[in-house]
Short mmCIF file of C-alpha atoms in Angstrom, two decimals:
data_model
loop_
_atom_site.label_atom_id
_atom_site.label_comp_id
_atom_site.label_asym_id
_atom_site.label_seq_id
_atom_site.Cartn_x
_atom_site.Cartn_y
_atom_site.Cartn_z
CA MET A 9 -150.43 -41.05 -104.69
CA GLN A 10 -153.15 -43.51 -105.24
CA ARG A 11 -155.62 -41.03 -103.52
CA LYS A 12 -154.85 -38.39 -106.02
CA VAL A 13 -155.08 -40.63 -109.02
CA CYS A 14 -158.57 -41.73 -107.85
CA GLN A 15 -159.49 -38.02 -107.28
CA ALA A 16 -158.51 -37.16 -110.66
CA LEU A 17 -160.38 -40.12 -112.30
CA GLU A 18 -163.30 -39.13 -110.32
CA LYS A 19 -162.95 -35.50 -111.53
CA ILE A 20 -163.27 -36.72 -115.16
CA GLY A 21 -166.22 -39.09 -114.46
CA VAL A 22 -164.36 -42.47 -114.62
CA LEU A 23 -164.95 -43.08 -111.09
CA GLU A 24 -167.69 -42.39 -108.67
CA GLN A 25 -168.03 -42.53 -104.80
CA THR A 26 -170.04 -45.22 -103.38
CA GLY A 27 -172.30 -44.95 -100.28
CA ASN A 28 -169.85 -46.45 -97.91
CA GLY A 29 -167.06 -43.88 -98.81
CA GLY A 30 -165.37 -46.14 -101.55
CA ARG A 31 -164.99 -45.59 -105.13
CA ARG A 32 -166.17 -47.65 -108.18
CA ILE A 33 -166.01 -47.38 -112.13
CA SER A 34 -168.96 -45.27 -113.15
CA GLN A 35 -171.13 -46.42 -116.16
CA ASP A 36 -169.49 -43.76 -118.36
CA GLY A 37 -166.04 -45.04 -117.16
CA GLN A 38 -166.80 -48.46 -117.96
CA ARG A 39 -167.85 -47.56 -121.46
CA ASP A 40 -164.64 -45.71 -122.18
CA LEU A 41 -162.60 -48.41 -120.77
CA ASP A 42 -164.49 -50.87 -123.07
CA ARG A 43 -163.95 -48.66 -126.02
CA ILE A 44 -160.30 -48.27 -125.22
CA ALA A 45 -159.81 -52.02 -124.73
CA THR A 46 -161.58 -52.78 -128.16
CA ALA A 47 -159.37 -50.14 -129.85
CA VAL A 48 -156.29 -51.84 -128.51
CA ILE A 49 -157.44 -55.51 -129.41
CA GLU A 50 -158.14 -54.11 -133.00
CA GLU A 51 -154.82 -52.57 -133.29
CA ASN A 52 -153.00 -55.67 -132.05
CA LYS A 53 -154.96 -57.67 -134.43
CA ASP A 54 -154.01 -55.38 -137.38
CA GLU A 55 -150.17 -55.49 -136.40
CA GLU A 56 -150.36 -59.39 -136.26
CA ASP A 57 -151.97 -59.36 -139.81
CA GLU A 58 -149.28 -56.97 -141.05
CA ASP A 59 -146.46 -59.29 -139.54
CA GLU A 60 -148.02 -62.17 -141.10
CA GLU A 61 -148.25 -60.49 -144.56
CA GLU A 62 -144.53 -59.46 -144.20
CA GLU A 63 -143.44 -63.00 -143.39
CA GLU A 64 -145.27 -64.34 -146.32
CA GLU A 65 -143.43 -61.82 -148.60
CA GLU A 66 -140.24 -62.71 -147.22
CA GLU A 67 -140.85 -66.46 -147.66
CA GLY A 68 -141.94 -65.76 -151.33
CA GLU A 69 -138.74 -63.81 -151.90
CA ASP A 70 -136.59 -66.49 -150.39
CA GLU A 71 -138.29 -69.04 -152.76
CA ASP A 72 -137.38 -66.75 -155.74
CA ASP A 73 -133.74 -66.50 -154.61
CA GLU A 74 -133.44 -70.19 -154.71
CA GLU A 75 -134.38 -70.50 -158.25
#
C-alpha cells in the first residue's frame, strides 16, 4: 500500500527518487505542501475569528435580554 502511494506521489512530482533507491520530497512537492499548510492555517484562523465574533454577538444579546 505505501509503495503504491509513494509511486503515485512520485508520478505527480511530489516525491523524487534518491541515489540510494529511497524517495524524498521534491522541491515542487515541498512548495505545494507549504502552500497547502499556509491555506489550512489561514482557514483555521478565519474560523476562529468568526467563532469569536459569534460569541461576542451572543454575549451582547444576553446583556440586552437582562435589561
